[in-house]
Amino acid sequence: MSNKKNHNYLLSDLTKLKGVGNKIANLLKKKKVNTIFDLLWKLPKSYTDRSKTSNIEDLKIGEVQTVNIIPYKYNFPRVRNLPNRVLCKDDTGNLDCIFFNSYEGYIKKILPIGKKVVVSGKIGFFRNKYQITNPKYISEDSSVIKIKHNQYSLTEGITEKLYNKIIKQIIKDLPKLDEWHSKEILKNFNNISWHDSINKLHQPENVGKYKSSFYERLAFDEIFSSYLVHSEIRKKIKKIKKNKKLFDLDKQKELIKKLDFKLTKDQMKSLNEVNKDLISNQKMFRLLQGDVGSGKTIVALIASINVINSGFQVAVMAPTEILARQHYLLAKKLFKSSIRIDLLSSKSEYKDKKRILDELNENKIDLIFGTHSIFQKKVKFKNLGLIVIDEQHKFGVNQRKKLSDKGGNNCDVLLMSATPIPRTLTMTIYGDMDISIIREKPQSRKEVKTYTKLETKIDDVIKFIKKEIDMGNQVFWVCPLIEESKKIDHSSVIKKYKFLNEIFPNKVGLLHGKTDQIEKELILNNFLNKKYDILVSTTIIEVGIDFPNANIIVIENSNKFGLSQLHQLRGRVGRGHKQSTCILMFKSSLTENAKKRLRILKKTNDGFKISEEDMKIRGYGDILGFKQSGLKTFKLADPILNENLFFIAEKEIKRIENSDEDISRFRTLMKLYDQADIINDIV
Ligand code: ADP
Ligand code: MG
């Protein structure tokens, strides 16, 4: 069958290509190039223009150049390791072509004595003579040399020549696929087709033309296909019919009245969005996103009580035991004995655990808190109606989808994340979920005051924290590394611990990456219970834990941290009513970027704004741990460079969702671009 309209060619194995056997295919597979389609995105880094020829006397040593020559003598030493040599000349001088590992027959064929030939290669100079080693693109006829030559970043074992040959072959056989975009969308890209765009993408003179129609169209294809897949997953989850949750809103009102604060507008809005999902007959799959301290917990707990009032059980999962316990205690305080609440902890005694498991299975517990342990197979719920997952941002799409399947059809899912992400990335990362955002922070909250301090002024810092400790406040002291490293100029927590312990004897706790989980929780509990005034640590304390008395955070070597990470660290204080302070210590001679980061932190406490700035400084793909989380790494699209494309894609996907348009025309797009398992049952 002809390839002309069929995308299957693009998804076929590399060995289908001429010149590619198993050996070459395996080399490429190691670089995650599995199909012909994958090869399309291996773009030339630069190209060499070999179309201009030069006289021998004008050659520039070290550069790749093309030259017209006449071979006049073969020099084939029959000694191993000595190269074969062809002496050549033009009217202006002499040049040797050197061949390693080439057969004489081949050399004679391409460089016949007395005939004009064009060769190209890197010009060397040896024993007073120009030379080219293993010359390329040898032609008998200078008019053939119109080659502008792509330089790809090569995989070991694959020559540039082969690579160019392969790509040429693919471009030649590139199928003309039916257009998947609407006319309206195509207008954004001067109506260029996918086929033509790929063609242009590989034309040497187009290297780096990121703002051209062909480039933007292809970037858009990528973005849009990922939105489509997300949208399909969301639709699929929404199609799951569940029993509506029926509850009395008066009870919610009563509870809200009893709080010692007023819910913010965003909290109310988010709660209403959640409630709307709960009372619908579609399964909820929602993300509650809000900066540290924006008050997500209370929203989740009120939603939980609504679910419980409608006769279901609720499970709340936290990333650590200590956080699970804090939530548990808060719920106990809030709901008193009106419902049955429990905590499933690894520290619980065996008989307690068994009792809890039994009671969950018998619907005797309404609200259970725990770590991921509450999703073990042996934990069986009688009537689970809502799963709340706190502080997740490291789950990828696949993990989330599994989660949503977990509780069964009647179980709604609410995820919470304190990691603000740039606006452009929201759909990329969370497009499979509905999203509620809490932007404004409680008004009672005092902004954390942020100062920068030169490391040499540590005495001032000590003086300051002494005063605060005397008032009953506590201090986090954060250092970047666990052990003194000679190479990297980071300060060590252990050294700092010793230093501070001399000034504040027996009042300093130490926590680092090598502390095991049980000990870590113990130390954190000790800090919570004010056994320590200062906690020296690396960056390992999770966000989310409330340390009501800790209102100072000192961050050493702050210039070594990313912006978002500094913001997250800062978020460990400033959750209570006290005035909190963040002191960013730094060594002298900061880089421009480091200065920029510190300036932004001083200026704003808004995590969303900070994430935008962070992305601009660091670039996409490097933002706060999303790398490990299965964040889609685009081949061309760049959320900074192509920001507008992300917005066009978002608008288009919403339009399609609302219009119930048939999406089968995007089948090829999705099959090509998203070869993930997750879509197998969609397209
Ligand atoms: P996060 O969104 O980081 O999970 P929390 O839910 O832990 O934040 O809330 C942080 C603190 O703010 C808690 O002590 C909580 O009681 C308090 N809080 C929540 N909502 C409000 C509000 N509307 N007004 C004042 N304080 C609030
Ligand atoms: Mg929280």
XYZ file of C-alpha atoms and ligand atoms in Angstrom:
711
model
C 0.000 0.000 0.000
C 1.242 3.450 -0.682
C 2.262 5.599 2.226
C 0.842 8.704 0.760
C -2.021 9.164 3.194
C -1.255 6.720 5.890
C 0.228 7.583 9.237
C 1.161 3.956 9.897
C 4.356 4.496 7.956
C 5.377 7.059 10.552
C 4.717 4.699 13.408
C 6.574 1.810 11.884
C 9.849 0.425 13.049
C 13.090 2.131 12.082
C 14.341 -0.945 10.247
C 11.807 -0.140 7.589
C 14.203 2.566 6.446
C 16.852 1.841 3.873
C 20.259 1.767 5.479
C 18.868 1.021 8.913
C 19.406 -2.476 10.203
C 18.944 -3.836 13.684
C 22.251 -2.421 14.815
C 21.470 1.174 13.879
C 17.878 0.807 15.061
C 19.067 -0.337 18.468
C 21.442 2.590 18.752
C 18.564 4.936 18.079
C 16.230 3.111 20.433
C 18.676 3.802 23.201
C 17.993 7.464 22.513
C 14.257 6.846 22.749
C 13.851 7.000 19.009
C 11.612 4.029 18.330
C 9.643 4.965 15.274
C 10.122 6.906 12.108
C 7.912 9.592 13.637
C 10.340 10.005 16.542
C 13.103 10.737 14.089
C 11.235 13.720 12.725
C 11.993 15.633 15.896
C 15.704 15.056 15.834
C 16.375 18.425 14.396
C 19.531 19.721 12.845
C 21.490 21.859 15.233
C 23.128 23.822 12.488
C 24.037 23.363 8.902
C 27.044 23.758 6.735
C 26.693 25.393 3.425
C 28.739 23.262 1.073
C 27.338 24.863 -1.991
C 30.061 27.483 -2.260
C 33.318 26.238 -3.635
C 36.679 27.698 -2.991
C 40.117 27.679 -4.557
C 42.766 25.714 -2.727
C 44.810 28.800 -1.940
C 41.788 30.456 -0.303
C 40.899 27.521 1.951
C 40.452 28.244 5.610
C 42.014 25.738 7.942
C 39.597 24.224 10.453
C 36.473 25.025 8.474
C 34.249 22.753 6.457
C 34.676 23.802 2.851
C 33.986 22.609 -0.652
C 36.604 22.620 -3.315
C 37.057 21.726 -7.030
C 40.087 19.525 -7.506
C 41.816 17.192 -9.942
C 43.345 14.020 -8.455
C 46.774 13.308 -9.955
C 48.378 10.549 -7.902
C 47.404 7.677 -5.621
C 49.547 6.891 -2.658
C 48.351 3.591 -1.149
C 50.925 2.364 1.362
C 50.419 -1.346 2.006
C 51.130 -0.895 5.671
C 48.534 -1.304 8.345
C 47.370 1.882 10.056
C 48.774 4.143 7.395
C 46.027 5.961 5.509
C 45.516 5.942 1.791
C 46.289 9.249 0.203
C 45.184 10.875 -3.023
C 47.227 13.843 -4.179
C 45.080 16.510 -5.811
C 45.499 20.017 -7.168
C 43.813 22.958 -8.767
C 45.271 26.001 -10.478
C 46.146 27.582 -7.178
C 47.663 24.811 -5.078
C 47.791 21.264 -3.761
C 45.535 19.288 -1.465
C 45.629 15.700 -0.219
C 42.561 13.584 0.369
C 43.216 11.150 3.191
C 41.228 7.963 3.657
C 41.187 5.747 6.670
C 39.541 2.367 6.257
C 38.439 2.873 2.675
C 38.930 0.349 -0.086
C 41.249 1.296 -2.882
C 38.606 0.394 -5.413
C 36.180 2.827 -3.861
C 38.736 5.599 -3.734
C 39.698 5.092 -7.349
C 36.071 5.180 -8.340
C 35.260 8.451 -6.657
C 38.578 10.172 -7.287
C 39.626 9.146 -10.791
C 43.018 10.478 -11.864
C 42.818 13.504 -14.130
C 39.096 14.170 -13.714
C 37.618 17.243 -12.145
C 35.901 16.351 -8.848
C 34.228 18.269 -6.069
C 34.977 17.284 -2.503
C 33.954 18.727 0.793
C 35.217 18.367 4.320
C 37.080 19.925 7.163
C 40.260 21.534 5.943
C 43.453 20.464 7.650
C 47.038 21.524 7.108
C 49.886 19.055 7.462
C 53.498 19.220 6.332
C 52.865 22.437 4.474
C 49.905 21.069 2.563
C 46.182 21.326 2.750
C 44.340 18.095 3.379
C 40.855 16.714 3.917
C 40.394 13.539 5.877
C 37.561 11.283 4.682
C 36.080 13.897 2.340
C 32.335 13.938 1.901
C 29.884 14.554 -0.840
C 32.194 13.735 -3.586
C 30.807 14.399 -6.969
C 32.095 14.329 -10.490
C 30.057 17.284 -11.463
C 30.239 20.529 -9.592
C 26.698 21.458 -10.534
C 25.383 18.618 -8.354
C 26.838 20.206 -5.296
C 23.939 22.279 -4.151
C 24.070 20.635 -0.799
C 23.368 22.557 2.287
C 24.226 20.047 4.829
C 22.376 19.495 8.116
C 24.379 18.863 11.198
C 22.426 16.715 13.602
C 23.578 15.985 17.073
C 24.628 12.470 16.465
C 24.155 9.236 18.215
C 27.372 7.353 18.666
C 27.825 4.874 15.870
C 25.735 6.760 13.359
C 27.514 8.883 10.848
C 26.324 12.275 9.795
C 26.031 11.005 6.262
C 23.780 8.136 7.236
C 21.693 10.408 9.380
C 21.156 12.844 6.557
C 20.343 10.002 4.253
C 17.731 8.611 6.623
C 16.063 11.944 7.161
C 16.006 12.628 3.437
C 14.339 9.292 2.885
C 11.694 10.003 5.482
C 10.975 13.432 4.096
C 10.621 11.933 0.635
C 8.159 9.289 1.844
C 6.326 11.587 4.212
C 2.599 10.817 3.962
C 0.168 13.607 3.119
C -2.207 13.274 6.027
C -5.734 14.621 6.049
C -5.862 17.962 7.813
C -7.142 17.646 11.360
C -7.450 21.297 12.263
C -10.323 23.578 11.463
C -9.913 26.370 8.928
C -10.082 28.878 11.750
C -7.177 27.346 13.598
C -5.105 26.996 10.451
C -5.393 30.711 9.819
C -3.054 31.204 12.763
C -0.403 29.388 10.808
C -0.849 30.746 7.314
C -2.755 27.567 6.419
C 0.376 25.500 6.226
C -0.176 21.744 6.224
C 1.514 19.270 8.524
C 3.355 17.765 5.589
C 4.760 21.067 4.394
C 5.664 22.096 7.905
C 7.753 18.985 8.460
C 9.427 19.588 5.160
C 10.345 23.109 6.123
C 11.420 22.041 9.571
C 14.149 19.953 8.025
C 15.329 22.451 5.493
C 18.792 23.503 6.532
C 18.242 27.207 6.241
C 15.282 26.966 8.617
C 17.266 25.924 11.642
C 16.087 27.867 14.669
C 13.145 29.642 13.028
C 10.950 29.242 16.063
C 8.562 31.999 15.164
C 7.681 30.821 11.688
C 4.333 29.364 10.692
C 5.653 25.883 10.068
C 7.324 25.728 13.443
C 4.369 27.132 15.318
C 1.928 24.825 13.565
C 3.940 21.795 14.597
C 4.322 23.073 18.145
C 0.592 23.664 18.234
C -0.113 20.117 17.039
C 1.865 18.858 19.963
C 0.176 21.035 22.535
C -3.250 20.425 21.156
C -2.925 16.666 21.010
C -1.960 16.576 24.653
C -4.974 18.730 25.518
C -7.180 16.442 23.500
C -5.977 13.354 25.293
C -6.495 15.023 28.651
C -9.905 16.155 27.604
C -10.837 12.646 26.535
C -9.706 11.219 29.841
C -11.767 13.800 31.647
C -14.787 13.063 29.514
C -14.346 9.384 30.146
C -14.225 9.867 33.883
C -17.254 12.107 33.684
C -19.212 9.494 31.843
C -19.015 7.299 34.912
C -22.415 7.528 36.491
C -22.519 7.704 40.238
C -25.201 8.067 42.880
C -25.790 11.725 43.603
C -24.752 12.843 47.024
C -27.673 14.391 48.845
C -26.936 16.525 51.859
C -28.313 19.362 53.840
C -26.530 22.668 53.201
C -27.765 23.993 56.534
C -25.316 21.710 58.251
C -22.517 23.214 56.212
C -23.655 26.705 57.135
C -23.696 25.796 60.801
C -20.178 24.476 60.607
C -18.903 27.538 58.783
C -20.481 29.771 61.410
C -18.610 27.937 64.131
C -15.203 28.548 62.574
C -13.086 31.219 64.213
C -12.462 32.807 60.830
C -14.472 33.779 57.822
C -13.913 31.758 54.682
C -12.373 33.726 51.861
C -14.257 34.287 48.612
C -12.048 31.805 46.798
C -12.555 29.217 49.506
C -16.326 29.599 49.186
C -16.147 29.466 45.421
C -14.050 26.316 45.494
C -16.357 24.716 48.029
C -19.358 25.464 45.845
C -17.635 23.944 42.843
C -16.880 20.808 44.807
C -20.431 20.613 46.142
C -21.810 20.954 42.668
C -19.756 17.967 41.587
C -20.855 15.989 44.630
C -24.561 16.433 43.966
C -24.252 15.653 40.291
C -24.420 12.139 38.935
C -21.000 12.481 37.340
C -17.911 11.363 39.130
C -15.838 14.251 40.493
C -12.191 14.409 39.513
C -11.114 17.787 40.747
C -7.940 19.536 41.729
C -7.974 22.146 44.450
C -4.998 24.311 43.824
C -3.826 26.982 46.202
C -0.642 28.391 47.540
C 0.742 27.254 50.892
C -1.467 28.558 53.648
C -4.344 29.480 51.403
C -6.657 27.287 53.471
C -7.372 24.237 51.371
C -7.775 21.859 54.321
C -10.935 23.461 55.628
C -12.512 23.338 52.188
C -11.752 19.630 51.940
C -13.073 18.981 55.433
C -16.355 20.770 54.808
C -16.769 18.843 51.577
C -16.011 15.684 53.536
C -18.712 16.376 56.067
C -21.190 16.913 53.257
C -20.306 13.559 51.781
C -20.602 11.926 55.179
C -23.979 13.586 55.720
C -25.127 12.006 52.517
C -24.330 8.593 53.928
C -20.885 7.882 52.576
C -17.423 7.381 54.014
C -14.476 9.661 53.286
C -10.754 8.852 53.135
C -8.132 11.579 53.401
C -4.625 10.716 52.336
C -1.627 12.828 53.341
C 1.972 12.399 52.194
C 3.329 11.835 55.713
C 2.088 10.499 59.029
C 2.661 13.783 60.772
C 0.488 15.622 58.290
C -2.166 12.917 58.440
C -2.175 13.303 62.213
C -2.528 17.081 62.001
C -5.510 16.747 59.709
C -6.979 14.091 61.976
C -6.648 16.291 65.046
C -8.152 19.238 63.219
C -11.124 17.139 62.145
C -11.627 15.893 65.705
C -11.630 19.456 66.944
C -14.003 20.582 64.234
C -16.517 17.754 64.196
C -16.256 16.638 67.830
C -18.171 13.414 68.226
C -20.792 14.113 65.589
C -19.076 11.645 63.274
C -16.701 8.749 63.745
C -13.147 9.718 62.853
C -9.992 7.652 62.936
C -6.346 7.636 61.966
C -4.666 4.685 60.353
C -1.029 4.976 61.314
C 1.924 2.675 60.911
C 2.474 3.287 64.577
C -0.949 1.983 65.564
C -0.857 -1.263 67.456
C -1.847 -4.375 65.595
C -5.171 -4.724 67.347
C -6.010 -1.081 66.678
C -5.229 -1.531 63.032
C -7.367 -4.603 62.859
C -10.218 -2.798 64.578
C -9.949 0.092 62.120
C -9.939 -2.239 59.132
C -12.982 -4.048 60.470
C -14.811 -0.835 61.208
C -14.100 0.626 57.791
C -15.497 -2.495 56.255
C -18.583 -2.310 58.466
C -19.166 1.381 57.801
C -18.544 2.230 61.434
C -15.908 4.832 60.598
C -17.054 7.895 58.646
C -13.783 9.704 58.142
C -10.373 8.074 57.989
C -6.983 9.769 57.771
C -3.714 8.166 56.800
C -0.825 8.027 54.385
C -0.907 6.002 51.170
C -1.400 3.033 53.504
C -5.122 3.704 53.379
C -5.110 2.496 49.799
C -3.599 -0.887 50.498
C -5.581 -3.766 49.140
C -6.522 -5.054 52.573
C -8.237 -1.786 53.411
C -11.828 -2.224 52.352
C -14.480 0.406 52.611
C -18.132 -0.335 52.933
C -19.287 2.764 51.222
C -16.515 5.108 50.164
C -17.857 8.325 48.680
C -14.837 10.628 48.534
C -11.082 10.341 48.400
C -9.143 13.478 49.321
C -5.458 13.516 48.514
C -3.447 16.267 50.089
C -0.272 17.860 48.800
C 0.179 15.944 45.644
C 2.007 17.294 42.708
C 4.216 14.414 41.875
C 1.499 12.205 40.484
C 1.473 11.835 36.749
C -1.612 11.419 34.620
C -1.397 7.643 34.807
C -1.234 7.563 38.583
C -4.133 9.950 38.839
C -6.235 7.869 36.536
C -5.545 4.773 38.639
C -6.553 6.708 41.708
C -9.804 7.769 40.217
C -10.590 4.138 39.456
C -9.762 3.055 42.962
C -12.769 3.944 45.036
C -15.227 2.571 42.543
C -17.836 4.439 40.585
C -19.532 6.158 43.497
C -16.322 7.614 44.800
C -15.476 11.226 44.031
C -11.855 12.350 43.988
C -10.441 15.641 45.249
C -6.748 16.314 44.905
C -5.028 19.208 46.618
C -1.805 20.829 45.585
C 0.129 23.676 47.119
C 2.388 24.000 44.145
C 1.330 26.926 42.055
C 2.269 26.458 38.445
C 2.436 28.911 35.584
C -0.845 29.528 33.865
C 0.357 28.068 30.546
C 1.154 24.775 32.189
C -2.125 24.239 33.990
C -3.785 22.423 31.108
C -0.605 20.598 30.225
C -0.255 19.134 33.671
C -3.797 19.002 34.993
C -5.910 18.998 31.861
C -7.527 15.711 32.831
C -9.088 17.294 35.907
C -11.458 20.068 36.742
C -9.682 22.742 38.703
C -10.615 25.032 41.540
C -8.116 27.669 42.447
C -7.710 29.550 45.706
C -5.749 32.634 44.863
C -6.388 35.044 47.681
C -4.996 34.276 51.097
C -6.927 34.781 54.339
C -6.959 38.464 55.167
C -5.920 37.938 58.758
C -2.691 36.588 57.430
C 0.339 38.808 57.815
C 2.676 38.714 54.837
C 5.970 37.032 55.568
C 8.628 39.725 55.679
C 11.556 38.745 53.524
C 15.080 40.030 53.979
C 18.364 39.244 52.329
C 21.511 39.066 54.386
C 25.147 38.594 53.500
C 26.560 35.441 55.038
C 29.248 37.402 56.832
C 26.552 39.190 58.800
C 25.469 36.026 60.572
C 25.918 37.700 63.956
C 23.028 40.022 63.174
C 20.878 37.032 62.328
C 21.798 35.282 65.579
C 20.942 38.420 67.532
C 17.588 38.614 65.801
C 16.614 35.014 66.407
C 17.711 35.204 70.045
C 15.184 37.940 70.556
C 12.442 35.953 68.825
C 13.204 32.792 70.788
C 12.974 34.778 73.997
C 9.442 35.670 72.965
C 8.591 31.985 72.610
C 8.981 31.754 68.848
C 10.744 29.047 66.899
C 13.141 29.023 63.977
C 13.729 26.879 60.900
C 17.309 26.974 59.690
C 17.657 25.519 56.216
C 20.911 24.465 54.559
C 21.287 22.877 51.150
C 23.533 19.836 51.744
C 24.072 17.121 54.354
C 27.800 16.731 54.370
C 30.630 19.104 53.806
C 31.526 18.866 50.200
C 34.900 20.145 49.215
C 33.923 20.668 45.643
C 30.692 22.493 46.132
C 30.690 25.481 48.327
C 27.545 24.640 50.261
C 27.376 24.890 53.994
C 26.612 21.726 55.824
C 23.697 21.202 58.170
C 25.842 19.251 60.555
C 28.362 22.036 60.922
C 25.607 24.545 61.334
C 23.889 22.363 63.891
C 27.060 22.261 65.991
C 27.550 25.973 65.628
C 24.008 26.821 66.714
C 24.008 24.237 69.474
C 26.886 26.074 71.108
C 24.910 29.282 71.177
C 21.590 27.628 72.083
C 22.629 24.506 74.026
C 20.205 21.563 73.808
C 17.669 23.662 72.004
C 18.562 22.732 68.467
C 17.177 19.811 66.469
C 18.767 18.348 63.364
C 17.091 16.817 60.363
C 18.664 15.753 57.098
C 18.178 13.469 54.138
C 19.719 10.530 55.934
C 17.409 10.734 58.917
C 14.968 7.863 58.599
C 11.245 8.432 58.393
C 10.438 7.349 61.960
C 13.148 9.454 63.515
C 12.190 12.353 61.302
C 8.630 12.299 62.545
C 9.922 12.126 66.113
C 12.129 15.161 65.614
C 9.334 17.092 63.927
C 7.031 16.211 66.798
C 9.636 17.402 69.263
C 9.856 20.651 67.386
C 6.063 20.941 67.342
C 6.059 20.375 71.094
C 8.664 23.084 71.545
C 11.427 20.809 72.802
C 13.637 22.658 70.335
C 13.772 26.334 69.548
C 15.611 25.827 66.306
C 15.331 23.100 63.720
C 18.317 22.840 61.413
C 17.410 20.919 58.315
C 17.918 20.348 54.651
C 14.950 20.971 52.419
C 13.192 17.763 53.415
C 10.299 19.089 55.466
C 7.130 18.811 53.453
C 4.884 21.694 52.893
C 1.578 21.509 54.652
C 2.563 20.878 58.246
C 1.450 23.583 60.638
C 4.101 24.727 63.094
C 2.150 27.443 64.828
C 5.094 28.803 66.828
C 7.669 28.749 64.087
C 7.712 32.184 62.557
C 11.284 32.541 61.390
C 12.964 30.752 58.545
C 16.617 31.287 57.744
C 17.708 29.948 54.376
C 21.417 29.633 53.809
C 22.949 29.804 50.377
C 19.607 30.991 49.186
C 21.117 31.869 45.840
C 21.496 28.142 45.141
C 17.774 27.478 45.323
C 15.208 27.955 42.622
C 12.573 30.594 43.053
C 9.633 28.257 43.556
C 11.580 26.193 46.002
C 12.438 29.260 48.058
C 8.803 30.217 48.052
C 7.786 26.747 49.235
C 10.384 26.886 51.989
C 9.179 30.289 53.035
C 5.673 28.861 53.228
C 6.629 26.868 56.301
C 6.207 30.016 58.289
C 3.514 32.619 58.146
C 0.598 30.270 58.591
C -0.497 31.612 61.965
C -1.314 35.059 63.311
C 2.202 36.118 64.200
C 4.421 38.277 62.095
C 6.802 35.947 60.297
C 10.189 36.557 58.817
C 12.204 34.883 56.123
C 15.912 35.598 56.009
C 17.671 34.735 52.793
C 21.383 34.421 53.401
C 23.781 34.579 50.529
C 27.439 34.778 49.714
C 28.795 37.854 48.013
C 29.120 38.032 44.264
C 25.697 36.853 43.182
C 24.905 36.060 39.582
C 22.406 38.295 37.803
C 19.801 35.528 37.936
C 20.326 34.942 41.631
C 19.864 38.656 42.282
C 16.713 38.601 40.208
C 15.309 35.663 42.176
C 15.930 37.249 45.535
C 14.416 40.511 44.353
C 11.240 38.785 43.211
C 10.876 36.987 46.527
C 11.234 40.214 48.453
C 8.633 41.805 46.262
C 5.840 39.245 46.288
C 4.294 36.418 48.304
C 2.048 35.271 45.491
C 3.034 31.731 44.554
C 1.380 31.913 41.148
C 3.294 35.020 40.173
C 6.485 33.476 41.494
C 5.990 30.317 39.449
C 5.632 32.397 36.296
C 8.839 34.253 37.030
C 10.583 31.023 37.936
C 9.702 29.459 34.643
C 10.977 32.478 32.788
C 14.285 32.354 34.603
C 14.851 28.632 34.627
C 13.057 27.527 31.563
C 10.337 25.006 31.144
C 10.924 21.472 32.304
C 13.031 22.503 35.196
C 10.307 23.777 37.424
C 9.982 22.259 40.816
C 10.127 18.550 40.499
C 7.639 18.288 37.695
C 10.322 16.636 35.669
C 9.921 13.372 37.558
C 6.179 13.573 37.528
C 5.578 12.598 33.963
C 5.176 16.164 32.858
C 5.003 15.970 29.152
C 8.237 17.008 27.597
C 7.365 18.649 24.354
C 9.502 18.117 21.334
C 9.104 21.576 19.887
C 6.626 23.529 21.958
C 8.006 25.777 24.633
C 5.607 27.326 27.141
C 7.668 30.470 27.328
C 8.369 30.964 23.655
C 4.991 29.691 22.443
C 2.801 30.965 25.244
C 0.163 32.180 22.798
C -0.170 28.708 21.268
C -1.084 27.267 24.634
C -3.882 29.775 24.938
C -5.155 29.141 21.431
C -5.148 25.424 22.200
C -7.018 25.961 25.436
C -9.668 28.017 23.727
C -10.054 25.496 20.951
C -10.346 22.517 23.284
C -13.012 24.311 25.301
C -14.872 25.168 22.145
C -14.794 21.554 21.034
C -15.873 20.292 24.436
C -18.808 22.654 24.532
C -19.889 21.978 20.993
C -19.822 18.199 21.345
C -18.012 18.144 18.048
C -16.918 14.819 16.627
C -13.245 14.442 17.371
C -12.537 11.502 15.124
C -10.686 13.800 12.732
C -8.019 14.146 15.423
C -7.471 10.413 15.636
C -4.292 10.490 13.578
C -2.937 13.446 15.497
C -3.418 11.687 18.809
C -2.063 8.391 17.541
C 1.064 10.051 16.274
C 1.770 12.380 19.123
C 0.546 10.523 22.179
C 1.586 6.977 21.924
C 0.987 6.494 25.641
C -0.946 3.447 26.837
C -3.467 5.685 28.413
C -5.057 6.598 25.126
C -5.251 3.100 23.750
C -8.781 2.728 24.954
C -9.716 6.199 23.787
C -8.759 6.284 20.143
P -3.003 24.947 52.936
O -3.824 25.513 51.839
O -1.562 25.227 52.765
O -3.276 23.497 53.173
P -4.200 25.203 55.494
O -5.481 24.629 55.090
O -3.303 24.324 56.283
O -3.424 25.735 54.240
O -4.482 26.560 56.257
C -3.463 27.290 56.848
C -3.944 27.975 58.099
O -4.866 28.978 57.755
C -4.656 27.042 59.030
O -4.190 27.287 60.328
C -6.111 27.413 58.881
O -6.833 27.211 60.056
C -6.052 28.862 58.529
N -7.160 29.355 57.697
C -7.780 28.699 56.722
N -8.729 29.462 56.140
C -8.694 30.662 56.775
C -9.436 31.879 56.651
N -10.403 32.023 55.740
N -9.137 32.896 57.477
C -8.150 32.764 58.384
N -7.425 31.642 58.562
C -7.689 30.595 57.777
Mg -2.263 21.816 53.289
